[in-house]
Amino acid sequence: MFFNKGNDQTQDRVPPNQKVTTGFPVLHYGEVPQYTDLATEWSFRIFGLVEKEMTLSFEQVMALPTNQVQNDIHCVTGWSKLDNEWEGIPVEEIAKLAGIKPEAKYVLLHAEHGWTANMPLEDFLKPGNLFAFKHNGEPLTPDHGYPLRFVIPHLYFWKSAKWVRGVEFLEKDKPGFWEKNGYHMYGNPWKSQRFAWD
Ligand SMILES: Nc1nc2c(c(=O)[nH]1)N[C@H]1C(S)=C(S)[C@@H](COP(=O)(O)O)O[C@H]1N2
Ligand SMILES: [Mo]
C-alpha cells in the first residue's frame, strides 16, 4: 500500500522524535503467555454493543478470510520499524460477523492477563487494520503475540494488543491498561500524543 517505499521519502514516514530500527524490539508488561493446546486454552470473544455476541475457537478464527498488509509501526518509547508485512484477519471480517450496533463508538481490546487497549471505533475499523498471525512471512513468535495480535499502525504501537483474546464494543471511551497509567487516550504518533497531557 506504500508508494514511497525505499526512496528519499523515508523521512516523511517517521514521526517526530522517532528513530528507525531494523530490529524488532519486544515490549510489554507482564509474562509471555505459553500455550500448549490452543483448542482448549484459547478463544476469541466478540462482545458488547453487537447484534450477536460470540466466542470463537482458534479454528473458527483461522477459518475467516485473511489479508496481507504492509505498514510502518511506531512505539511510544521512540522506535519505528518500517515496511512490516502482516498477515491476518481484517477488522471488517470481525465487524461483519458480529454486526456492530449503531450506538457503538469505541472499542476496548482484551488481551491475555486482563491487559486492555482502547480506541475509537472509527480508528479500529480503518482498512488495513488486522488481527495478525504472521509477521514478515513467519508465524508470530510468543514474544510478539502468538497466536494472534492486533495491528493498528496509525496509532502508537501500544494500541496493537499482543495475545489478543477479544474485542468489546462500547458507547463511551474506557481507558485501557497504559491509558490508566498515564498514556494518551488516542495516541497519534504524528502529534506525539504520548501522555495524557500531550
Ligand atoms: N497484551 C499486550 N499487548 C501489548 C503490550 C502489552 O504490554 N501487553 N505492549 C504494547 C506496546 S507498548 C508495544 S510497543 C507493542 C510491542 O510489540 P512487539 O513486542 O511485538 O514489538 O506491543 C503492544 N501490545
Ligand atoms: Mo510501546
XYZ file of N, CA, C and O and ligand atoms in Angstrom:
817
model
N 0.812 -1.214 0.000
C 0.000 0.000 0.000
C 0.852 1.273 0.000
O 0.319 2.366 -0.104
N 2.180 1.109 0.184
C 3.042 2.290 0.140
C 3.554 2.535 -1.270
O 3.973 1.619 -1.949
N 3.547 3.787 -1.669
C 4.046 4.129 -2.999
C 5.426 4.764 -2.909
O 6.075 5.015 -3.894
N 5.876 4.996 -1.675
C 7.142 5.706 -1.494
C 8.205 4.787 -0.904
O 9.177 5.229 -0.342
N 7.995 3.491 -1.025
C 8.910 2.544 -0.409
C 10.339 2.685 -0.943
O 10.558 2.686 -2.138
N 11.269 2.809 -0.017
C 12.672 2.744 -0.377
C 13.234 3.947 -1.107
O 14.345 3.895 -1.592
N 12.513 5.024 -1.203
C 13.107 6.201 -1.849
C 13.383 7.280 -0.800
O 13.326 7.031 0.400
N 13.674 8.477 -1.230
C 14.108 9.512 -0.287
C 12.955 10.094 0.539
O 13.136 11.033 1.288
N 11.775 9.525 0.410
C 10.634 9.999 1.204
C 10.603 9.332 2.579
O 9.707 9.592 3.361
N 11.565 8.443 2.845
C 11.540 7.690 4.096
C 11.326 8.607 5.299
O 10.577 8.281 6.207
N 11.968 9.768 5.277
C 11.833 10.714 6.392
C 10.372 11.075 6.665
O 9.970 11.229 7.807
N 9.595 11.189 5.600
C 8.186 11.555 5.748
C 7.383 10.457 6.430
O 6.251 10.664 6.806
N 7.983 9.308 6.543
C 7.264 8.188 7.150
C 7.614 8.013 8.619
O 7.097 7.115 9.270
N 8.515 8.846 9.132
C 8.948 8.705 10.522
C 8.453 9.901 11.339
O 8.858 11.027 11.091
N 7.578 9.658 12.307
C 7.037 10.757 13.106
C 8.110 11.447 13.949
O 9.198 10.904 14.130
N 7.808 12.633 14.464
C 8.775 13.404 15.249
C 9.341 12.595 16.415
O 8.609 11.856 17.071
N 10.634 12.761 16.658
C 11.321 12.116 17.784
C 11.338 10.590 17.747
O 11.518 9.947 18.776
N 11.165 10.017 16.571
C 11.253 8.560 16.438
C 12.539 8.205 15.703
O 12.988 8.951 14.827
N 13.151 7.079 16.048
C 14.334 6.576 15.350
C 13.987 5.249 14.699
O 13.390 4.390 15.330
N 14.419 5.093 13.454
C 14.124 3.853 12.732
C 15.032 2.731 13.237
O 16.230 2.923 13.403
N 14.427 1.597 13.498
C 15.200 0.417 13.875
C 14.973 -0.669 12.834
O 13.900 -0.735 12.236
N 16.009 -1.496 12.613
C 15.817 -2.616 11.698
C 15.564 -3.893 12.487
O 15.209 -4.919 11.936
N 15.793 -3.821 13.804
C 15.465 -4.964 14.656
C 13.971 -4.996 14.915
O 13.209 -4.246 14.304
N 13.565 -5.846 15.805
C 12.155 -5.906 16.183
C 12.113 -6.013 17.712
O 12.086 -7.106 18.274
N 12.187 -4.833 18.383
C 12.207 -4.854 19.849
C 10.956 -5.547 20.409
O 9.923 -5.565 19.760
N 11.095 -6.083 21.588
C 9.969 -6.712 22.284
C 9.600 -5.827 23.459
O 10.470 -5.452 24.246
N 8.340 -5.461 23.547
C 7.921 -4.559 24.605
C 6.551 -4.930 25.138
O 5.576 -4.960 24.390
N 6.485 -5.218 26.397
C 5.173 -5.466 27.003
C 5.288 -5.485 28.508
O 6.378 -5.528 29.070
N 4.125 -5.467 29.133
C 4.036 -5.586 30.571
C 3.603 -7.011 30.896
O 2.685 -7.532 30.258
N 4.238 -7.649 31.833
C 3.804 -8.971 32.285
C 4.465 -10.111 31.532
O 5.396 -9.916 30.759
N 3.957 -11.288 31.805
C 4.556 -12.518 31.291
C 4.070 -12.857 29.890
O 2.929 -12.572 29.548
N 4.936 -13.503 29.142
C 4.552 -14.003 27.820
C 3.720 -15.269 28.019
O 4.181 -16.216 28.656
N 2.479 -15.283 27.498
C 1.661 -16.483 27.685
C 2.255 -17.681 26.927
O 2.799 -17.524 25.836
N 2.183 -18.831 27.543
C 2.650 -20.069 26.910
C 1.438 -20.968 26.715
O 0.731 -21.252 27.668
N 1.213 -21.372 25.492
C 0.074 -22.248 25.221
C 0.581 -23.618 24.805
O 1.543 -23.715 24.049
N -0.095 -24.625 25.279
C 0.261 -25.966 24.806
C -0.828 -26.501 23.876
O -0.554 -27.292 22.987
N -2.070 -26.049 24.086
C -3.163 -26.544 23.248
C -4.181 -25.424 23.015
O -5.034 -25.159 23.853
N -4.042 -24.782 21.852
C -4.910 -23.630 21.571
C -6.392 -24.012 21.548
O -7.252 -23.198 21.871
N -6.681 -25.245 21.180
C -8.084 -25.680 21.082
C -8.785 -25.601 22.436
O -9.975 -25.314 22.508
N -8.041 -25.845 23.510
C -8.677 -25.825 24.834
C -8.299 -24.585 25.648
O -9.023 -24.190 26.553
N -7.155 -23.941 25.322
C -6.673 -22.839 26.166
C -6.954 -21.457 25.585
O -6.609 -20.454 26.207
N -7.533 -21.423 24.422
C -7.644 -20.145 23.724
C -9.039 -19.988 23.116
O -9.610 -20.951 22.593
N -9.570 -18.776 23.185
C -10.823 -18.452 22.489
C -10.802 -16.957 22.208
O -9.978 -16.226 22.767
N -11.682 -16.533 21.351
C -11.738 -15.119 20.978
C -13.180 -14.647 21.110
O -14.087 -15.191 20.482
N -13.365 -13.623 21.954
C -14.704 -13.173 22.286
C -15.026 -11.851 21.600
O -14.209 -10.919 21.638
N -16.188 -11.763 20.983
C -16.674 -10.510 20.396
C -17.920 -10.140 21.182
O -18.894 -10.904 21.201
N -17.887 -9.006 21.863
C -18.992 -8.715 22.786
C -19.220 -7.220 22.991
O -18.503 -6.389 22.436
N -20.244 -6.907 23.789
C -20.629 -5.511 23.998
C -21.734 -5.134 23.029
O -22.679 -5.908 22.829
N -21.614 -3.977 22.411
C -22.673 -3.454 21.542
C -22.620 -4.071 20.144
O -22.285 -3.426 19.158
N -22.965 -5.356 20.092
C -23.037 -6.082 18.808
C -24.392 -6.786 18.724
O -25.036 -7.033 19.744
N -24.814 -7.087 17.511
C -26.083 -7.794 17.311
C -26.005 -9.191 17.914
O -26.971 -9.707 18.448
N -24.819 -9.794 17.779
C -24.664 -11.180 18.192
C -23.327 -11.374 18.883
O -22.286 -11.361 18.231
N -23.354 -11.517 20.210
C -22.095 -11.781 20.923
C -21.642 -13.190 20.588
O -22.467 -14.079 20.397
N -20.347 -13.398 20.515
C -19.864 -14.745 20.205
C -18.485 -15.013 20.773
O -17.709 -14.089 21.030
N -18.221 -16.283 20.973
C -16.900 -16.739 21.392
C -16.425 -17.736 20.351
O -17.076 -18.748 20.117
N -15.314 -17.407 19.693
C -14.804 -18.245 18.603
C -13.618 -19.073 19.084
O -12.806 -18.598 19.885
N -13.526 -20.272 18.561
C -12.349 -21.106 18.838
C -11.211 -20.644 17.921
O -11.433 -19.911 16.956
N -10.008 -21.123 18.192
C -8.879 -20.775 17.334
C -9.133 -21.248 15.906
O -8.879 -20.527 14.943
N -9.702 -22.426 15.802
C -10.010 -22.987 14.487
C -11.001 -22.098 13.729
O -10.832 -21.840 12.534
N -12.002 -21.615 14.426
C -13.000 -20.751 13.790
C -12.390 -19.416 13.350
O -12.714 -18.900 12.286
N -11.513 -18.876 14.175
C -10.850 -17.621 13.809
C -9.980 -17.833 12.568
O -10.014 -17.046 11.619
N -9.260 -18.938 12.558
C -8.344 -19.196 11.437
C -9.075 -19.569 10.147
O -8.463 -19.586 9.080
N -10.376 -19.844 10.253
C -11.158 -20.160 9.054
C -11.704 -18.886 8.393
O -12.252 -18.935 7.292
N -11.525 -17.737 9.044
C -12.029 -16.469 8.487
C -11.121 -16.013 7.333
O -9.945 -16.391 7.282
N -11.678 -15.196 6.443
C -10.855 -14.689 5.333
C -9.656 -13.896 5.855
O -9.739 -13.268 6.911
N -8.563 -13.942 5.128
C -7.344 -13.256 5.573
C -6.872 -12.251 4.528
O -7.343 -12.249 3.393
N -5.950 -11.436 4.953
C -5.396 -10.423 4.067
C -3.945 -10.172 4.455
O -3.538 -10.509 5.565
N -3.189 -9.569 3.543
C -1.816 -9.169 3.853
C -1.701 -7.669 3.696
O -2.235 -7.116 2.736
N -1.021 -7.044 4.630
C -0.805 -5.595 4.536
C 0.656 -5.288 4.841
O 1.358 -6.083 5.468
N 1.076 -4.129 4.381
C 2.418 -3.660 4.687
C 2.277 -2.311 5.377
O 1.479 -1.476 4.930
N 3.024 -2.103 6.466
C 2.907 -0.819 7.164
C 4.137 -0.523 8.012
O 5.040 -1.345 8.132
N 4.132 0.677 8.584
C 5.191 1.130 9.495
C 4.598 1.182 10.897
O 3.430 1.561 11.060
N 5.392 0.824 11.894
C 4.898 0.876 13.270
C 5.766 1.803 14.110
O 6.971 1.927 13.872
N 5.132 2.438 15.087
C 5.797 3.472 15.876
C 5.542 3.253 17.365
O 4.405 3.394 17.822
N 6.591 2.898 18.080
C 6.440 2.677 19.523
C 6.620 3.990 20.264
O 7.491 4.793 19.929
N 5.849 4.158 21.310
C 5.877 5.379 22.108
C 7.246 5.604 22.756
O 7.620 6.731 23.064
N 8.036 4.536 22.935
C 9.360 4.695 23.537
C 10.394 5.210 22.534
O 11.547 5.414 22.888
N 9.992 5.409 21.265
C 10.863 6.123 20.331
C 11.386 5.356 19.135
O 12.128 5.912 18.338
N 11.023 4.076 18.999
C 11.479 3.376 17.796
C 10.343 3.201 16.797
O 9.175 3.054 17.170
N 10.745 3.256 15.531
C 9.806 2.981 14.446
C 10.407 1.858 13.611
O 11.629 1.788 13.448
N 9.554 1.019 13.102
C 10.015 -0.072 12.235
C 9.216 0.001 10.943
O 7.998 -0.108 10.959
N 9.949 0.194 9.838
C 9.290 0.407 8.546
C 9.083 -0.912 7.799
O 9.782 -1.888 8.033
N 8.112 -0.881 6.904
C 7.883 -1.994 5.960
C 7.659 -3.351 6.624
O 8.333 -4.326 6.306
N 6.738 -3.383 7.549
C 6.346 -4.666 8.136
C 5.292 -5.302 7.252
O 4.416 -4.622 6.740
N 5.400 -6.605 7.103
C 4.354 -7.324 6.389
C 3.590 -8.164 7.387
O 4.182 -8.954 8.125
N 2.299 -7.966 7.385
C 1.450 -8.712 8.320
C 0.434 -9.520 7.537
O -0.067 -9.068 6.508
N 0.128 -10.684 8.059
C -0.979 -11.448 7.509
C -1.943 -11.724 8.646
O -1.524 -12.087 9.750
N -3.227 -11.531 8.364
C -4.197 -11.746 9.425
C -5.621 -11.552 8.955
O -5.882 -11.475 7.746
N -6.512 -11.460 9.928
C -7.933 -11.317 9.634
C -8.290 -9.833 9.674
O -8.104 -9.179 10.697
N -8.780 -9.298 8.550
C -9.102 -7.872 8.516
C -10.222 -7.530 9.509
O -11.121 -8.339 9.730
N -10.157 -6.340 10.068
C -11.182 -5.907 11.034
C -12.595 -6.009 10.457
O -13.541 -6.315 11.183
N -12.739 -5.782 9.152
C -14.060 -5.840 8.523
C -14.728 -7.190 8.757
O -15.950 -7.266 8.899
N -13.915 -8.239 8.765
C -14.480 -9.586 8.926
C -15.072 -9.770 10.319
O -16.128 -10.375 10.481
N -14.393 -9.239 11.305
C -14.874 -9.328 12.691
C -16.149 -8.493 12.830
O -17.127 -8.911 13.445
N -16.133 -7.313 12.208
C -17.297 -6.420 12.268
C -18.520 -7.074 11.614
O -19.620 -7.042 12.162
N -18.300 -7.686 10.451
C -19.390 -8.328 9.712
C -20.005 -9.467 10.519
O -21.210 -9.640 10.570
N -19.135 -10.223 11.124
C -19.528 -11.421 11.844
C -20.508 -11.113 12.975
O -21.534 -11.775 13.129
N -20.185 -10.103 13.759
C -20.981 -9.828 14.958
C -22.045 -8.759 14.716
O -23.048 -8.716 15.417
N -21.857 -7.894 13.739
C -22.793 -6.807 13.488
C -22.696 -5.749 14.573
O -23.233 -5.897 15.665
N -21.990 -4.676 14.285
C -21.787 -3.636 15.299
C -23.032 -2.767 15.384
O -23.544 -2.301 14.363
N -23.535 -2.554 16.597
C -24.723 -1.710 16.787
C -24.362 -0.241 16.563
O -23.240 0.178 16.851
N -25.343 0.543 16.095
C -25.056 1.956 15.810
C -24.620 2.754 17.043
O -23.909 3.740 16.909
N -25.008 2.311 18.228
C -24.611 3.033 19.461
C -23.122 2.890 19.751
O -22.552 3.658 20.528
N -22.498 1.890 19.185
C -21.080 1.642 19.485
C -20.221 2.752 18.889
O -20.331 3.076 17.710
N -19.358 3.323 19.726
C -18.475 4.399 19.263
C -17.016 4.139 19.610
O -16.119 4.781 19.076
N -16.782 3.205 20.520
C -15.413 2.906 20.968
C -15.191 1.403 21.040
O -16.150 0.621 21.099
N -13.921 1.042 21.054
C -13.535 -0.359 21.133
C -12.539 -0.528 22.278
O -11.673 0.330 22.490
N -12.699 -1.613 23.014
C -11.699 -1.998 24.002
C -11.215 -3.402 23.634
O -12.012 -4.339 23.578
N -9.919 -3.490 23.342
C -9.335 -4.796 23.025
C -8.941 -5.468 24.330
O -8.386 -4.816 25.223
N -9.232 -6.740 24.416
C -8.883 -7.507 25.619
C -7.818 -8.532 25.266
O -7.980 -9.309 24.330
N -6.739 -8.511 26.033
C -5.648 -9.462 25.789
C -5.481 -10.362 27.011
O -6.126 -10.160 28.049
N -4.602 -11.321 26.868
C -4.288 -12.259 27.951
C -3.934 -11.497 29.231
O -3.415 -10.389 29.168
N -4.188 -12.065 30.361
C -3.904 -11.500 31.688
C -4.691 -10.213 31.955
O -4.275 -9.388 32.759
N -5.800 -9.988 31.236
C -6.619 -8.807 31.515
C -6.079 -7.502 30.953
O -6.608 -6.438 31.237
N -5.029 -7.568 30.140
C -4.461 -6.359 29.517
C -5.451 -5.816 28.481
O -6.089 -6.585 27.764
N -5.599 -4.496 28.428
C -6.578 -3.891 27.513
C -5.987 -2.677 26.779
O -4.997 -2.097 27.225
N -6.620 -2.307 25.672
C -6.250 -1.091 24.936
C -7.516 -0.525 24.289
O -8.322 -1.279 23.729
N -7.687 0.781 24.372
C -8.903 1.424 23.845
C -8.625 2.264 22.613
O -7.493 2.730 22.408
N -9.658 2.448 21.807
C -9.564 3.306 20.616
C -10.957 3.596 20.100
O -11.889 2.818 20.356
N -11.121 4.700 19.366
C -12.418 4.971 18.757
C -12.764 3.890 17.723
O -11.857 3.359 17.058
N -14.043 3.599 17.575
C -14.492 2.587 16.607
C -14.011 2.923 15.199
O -13.565 2.054 14.451
N -14.108 4.195 14.851
C -13.696 4.648 13.524
C -12.228 4.280 13.235
O -11.883 3.895 12.120
N -11.389 4.403 14.239
C -9.976 4.067 14.075
C -9.776 2.561 14.003
O -8.981 2.068 13.196
N -10.522 1.848 14.845
C -10.458 0.377 14.832
C -10.795 -0.159 13.449
O -10.153 -1.083 12.955
N -11.811 0.456 12.812
C -12.325 -0.050 11.539
C -11.540 0.404 10.316
O -11.899 0.082 9.187
N -10.479 1.151 10.530
C -9.715 1.653 9.399
C -9.192 0.499 8.532
O -8.571 -0.437 9.043
N -9.452 0.540 7.212
C -8.972 -0.543 6.346
C -7.458 -0.714 6.493
O -6.717 0.266 6.564
N -7.034 -1.949 6.547
C -5.604 -2.231 6.755
C -5.330 -2.752 8.154
O -4.361 -3.466 8.369
N -6.191 -2.402 9.114
C -6.021 -2.960 10.460
C -6.376 -4.437 10.417
O -7.336 -4.825 9.750
N -5.621 -5.212 11.170
C -5.997 -6.624 11.219
C -5.584 -7.320 12.508
O -4.813 -6.791 13.309
N -6.165 -8.488 12.684
C -5.770 -9.396 13.752
C -4.761 -10.349 13.116
O -5.122 -11.242 12.356
N -3.499 -10.104 13.407
C -2.420 -10.759 12.667
C -1.950 -12.043 13.330
O -1.887 -12.137 14.553
N -1.597 -13.009 12.481
C -0.961 -14.234 12.973
C 0.407 -14.447 12.329
O 1.122 -15.368 12.693
N 0.783 -13.584 11.384
C 2.110 -13.677 10.760
C 2.748 -12.296 10.641
O 2.050 -11.311 10.377
N 4.065 -12.247 10.812
C 4.846 -11.037 10.578
C 6.007 -11.397 9.661
O 6.736 -12.357 9.934
N 6.165 -10.637 8.595
C 7.214 -10.900 7.584
C 7.275 -12.378 7.176
O 8.352 -12.978 7.118
N 6.100 -12.934 6.955
C 6.007 -14.288 6.410
C 6.125 -15.422 7.415
O 5.939 -16.579 7.060
N 6.420 -15.079 8.673
C 6.604 -16.124 9.693
C 5.486 -16.035 10.733
O 5.044 -14.934 11.063
N 5.075 -17.167 11.286
C 4.102 -17.125 12.377
C 4.637 -16.231 13.501
O 5.855 -16.177 13.718
N 3.766 -15.541 14.203
C 4.199 -14.701 15.317
C 4.947 -15.549 16.332
O 4.555 -16.680 16.601
N 5.996 -14.986 16.898
C 6.672 -15.676 17.997
C 5.901 -15.376 19.286
O 5.138 -14.407 19.334
N 6.085 -16.184 20.333
C 5.394 -15.906 21.600
C 5.622 -14.462 22.068
O 4.676 -13.789 22.489
N 6.860 -13.960 21.968
C 7.182 -12.588 22.387
C 6.378 -11.525 21.655
O 6.081 -10.468 22.201
N 6.096 -11.780 20.394
C 5.424 -10.778 19.573
C 3.907 -10.994 19.489
O 3.243 -10.333 18.708
N 3.387 -11.927 20.278
C 1.929 -12.016 20.393
C 1.267 -13.301 19.969
O 0.033 -13.334 19.870
N 2.035 -14.346 19.707
C 1.450 -15.624 19.300
C 0.310 -16.018 20.239
O 0.489 -15.923 21.449
N -0.819 -16.451 19.730
C -1.084 -16.767 18.319
C -1.686 -15.612 17.517
O -1.705 -15.681 16.293
N -2.170 -14.575 18.198
C -2.873 -13.521 17.468
C -2.639 -12.176 18.138
O -2.713 -12.065 19.361
N -2.344 -11.153 17.314
C -2.202 -9.806 17.858
C -2.953 -8.835 16.967
O -3.132 -9.077 15.768
N -3.360 -7.725 17.550
C -3.963 -6.683 16.750
C -2.856 -5.834 16.134
O -1.763 -5.734 16.696
N -3.153 -5.216 14.975
C -2.197 -4.289 14.344
C -2.961 -3.071 13.848
O -3.821 -3.168 12.970
N -2.669 -1.931 14.475
C -3.278 -0.649 14.096
C -2.141 0.357 13.941
O -1.696 0.992 14.898
N -1.608 0.479 12.703
C -0.347 1.202 12.520
C -0.439 2.721 12.644
O 0.589 3.360 12.848
N -1.628 3.311 12.533
C -1.679 4.783 12.561
C -1.710 5.344 13.976
O -1.672 6.555 14.166
N -1.758 4.475 14.978
C -1.633 4.919 16.374
C -0.348 4.321 16.943
O 0.194 3.376 16.376
N 0.139 4.872 18.066
C 1.320 4.278 18.702
C 1.085 2.786 18.898
O -0.038 2.335 19.165
N 2.177 2.066 18.817
C 2.101 0.598 18.742
C 1.569 -0.043 20.035
O 1.266 -1.226 20.053
N 1.474 0.728 21.109
C 0.942 0.103 22.329
C -0.532 -0.253 22.157
O -1.055 -1.084 22.892
N -1.206 0.371 21.178
C -2.617 0.040 20.933
C -2.759 -1.310 20.219
O -3.854 -1.846 20.110
N -1.654 -1.824 19.704
C -1.677 -3.081 18.941
C -1.501 -4.268 19.891
O -0.398 -4.812 20.040
N -2.598 -4.623 20.528
C -2.580 -5.645 21.579
C -2.012 -6.975 21.105
O -2.473 -7.539 20.121
N -1.009 -7.446 21.845
C -0.490 -8.793 21.602
C -1.362 -9.777 22.382
O -2.038 -9.401 23.336
N -1.343 -11.038 21.993
C -2.104 -12.094 22.694
C -3.564 -11.688 22.874
O -4.167 -11.873 23.926
N -4.104 -11.093 21.814
C -5.464 -10.556 21.913
C -6.469 -11.708 22.021
O -6.337 -12.744 21.350
N -7.444 -11.529 22.906
C -8.428 -12.584 23.174
C -9.865 -12.107 23.005
O -10.800 -12.885 23.196
N -10.021 -10.816 22.668
C -11.388 -10.374 22.480
C -11.486 -8.910 22.132
O -10.515 -8.146 22.272
N -12.661 -8.547 21.639
C -12.919 -7.156 21.297
C -14.316 -6.783 21.805
O -15.279 -7.508 21.594
N -14.349 -5.661 22.527
C -15.594 -5.204 23.143
C -15.990 -3.864 22.521
O -15.146 -2.968 22.396
N -17.247 -3.749 22.143
C -17.746 -2.515 21.530
C -18.524 -1.724 22.569
O -19.386 -2.267 23.262
N -18.201 -0.441 22.670
C -18.712 0.394 23.752
C -19.274 1.712 23.233
O -18.884 2.193 22.167
N -20.162 2.277 24.032
C -20.706 3.588 23.675
C -19.740 4.698 24.095
O -19.554 5.686 23.395
N -19.125 4.504 25.287
C -18.215 5.526 25.813
C -16.784 4.996 25.881
O -16.565 3.811 26.104
N -15.846 5.890 25.701
C -14.434 5.524 25.762
C -14.069 5.069 27.176
O -14.575 5.622 28.155
N -13.212 4.060 27.248
C -12.821 3.490 28.536
C -11.316 3.257 28.481
O -10.836 2.591 27.562
N -10.553 3.822 29.420
C -9.091 3.680 29.325
C -8.643 2.228 29.423
O -9.171 1.452 30.216
N -7.658 1.860 28.625
C -7.059 0.528 28.694
C -5.920 0.525 29.700
O -5.797 1.437 30.522
N -5.068 -0.484 29.608
C -4.006 -0.664 30.606
C -3.049 0.519 30.670
O -2.855 1.125 31.719
N -2.440 0.898 29.528
C -1.472 2.004 29.562
C -2.170 3.343 29.736
O -1.622 4.277 30.325
N -3.386 3.433 29.212
C -4.134 4.684 29.314
C -4.479 4.978 30.777
O -4.503 6.133 31.191
N -4.724 3.942 31.565
C -4.981 4.127 33.007
C -3.704 4.534 33.717
O -3.732 5.067 34.819
N -2.556 4.225 33.085
C -1.266 4.526 33.692
C -0.614 5.772 33.098
O 0.613 5.893 33.095
N -1.422 6.674 32.595
C -0.902 7.979 32.183
C -0.678 8.190 30.703
O -0.292 9.278 30.284
N -0.903 7.122 29.896
C -0.719 7.316 28.462
C -1.958 7.950 27.836
O -3.038 7.957 28.416
N -1.749 8.471 26.641
C -2.791 9.230 25.941
C -3.969 8.332 25.533
O -3.766 7.186 25.145
N -5.175 8.850 25.598
C -6.341 8.047 25.241
C -6.349 7.699 23.759
O -6.861 6.661 23.359
N -5.765 8.587 22.909
C -5.798 8.335 21.473
C -4.439 7.843 20.949
O -4.359 6.774 20.363
N -3.365 8.612 21.174
C -2.026 8.129 20.826
C -1.629 8.271 19.370
O -1.125 7.327 18.762
N -1.812 9.461 18.819
C -1.389 9.722 17.436
C 0.118 10.018 17.403
O 0.569 11.029 17.931
N 0.928 9.141 16.765
C 2.377 9.366 16.758
C 2.783 10.635 16.023
O 3.826 11.211 16.319
N 1.995 11.058 15.049
C 2.327 12.246 14.262
C 2.119 13.515 15.067
O 2.621 14.580 14.729
N 1.361 13.410 16.173
C 1.158 14.559 17.067
C 1.851 14.340 18.407
O 1.585 15.063 19.368
N 2.702 13.321 18.481
C 3.397 12.978 19.730
C 2.453 12.884 20.920
O 2.761 13.391 22.004
N 1.311 12.232 20.727
C 0.343 12.078 21.826
C 0.754 10.892 22.692
O 0.163 9.827 22.628
N 1.809 11.129 23.480
C 2.357 10.044 24.293
C 1.619 9.930 25.620
O 1.108 8.871 25.976
N 1.577 11.025 26.328
C 0.983 11.001 27.674
C -0.338 11.751 27.694
O -0.655 12.513 26.784
N -1.097 11.518 28.754
C -2.440 12.079 28.875
C -2.465 13.586 28.620
O -3.414 14.111 28.062
N -1.379 14.275 29.037
C -1.359 15.744 28.920
C -0.815 16.243 27.592
O -0.771 17.440 27.366
N -0.376 15.345 26.698
C 0.177 15.774 25.392
C -0.936 16.260 24.450
O -2.011 15.704 24.442
N -1.052 -7.733 25.582
C -0.161 -6.746 25.429
N -0.023 -6.177 24.216
C 0.862 -5.178 24.026
C 1.634 -4.679 25.097
C 1.464 -5.287 26.383
O 2.088 -4.901 27.387
N 0.558 -6.322 26.503
N 2.538 -3.669 24.872
C 2.312 -2.823 23.693
C 3.475 -1.998 23.383
S 3.841 -0.737 24.438
C 4.173 -2.144 22.215
S 5.349 -1.029 21.707
C 3.950 -3.318 21.339
C 5.250 -4.028 21.136
O 5.090 -5.113 20.271
P 6.354 -6.012 19.978
O 6.853 -6.523 21.292
O 5.847 -7.082 19.069
O 7.365 -5.122 19.308
O 3.002 -4.220 21.874
C 1.888 -3.611 22.459
N 0.967 -4.645 22.793
Mo 5.244 0.680 23.160
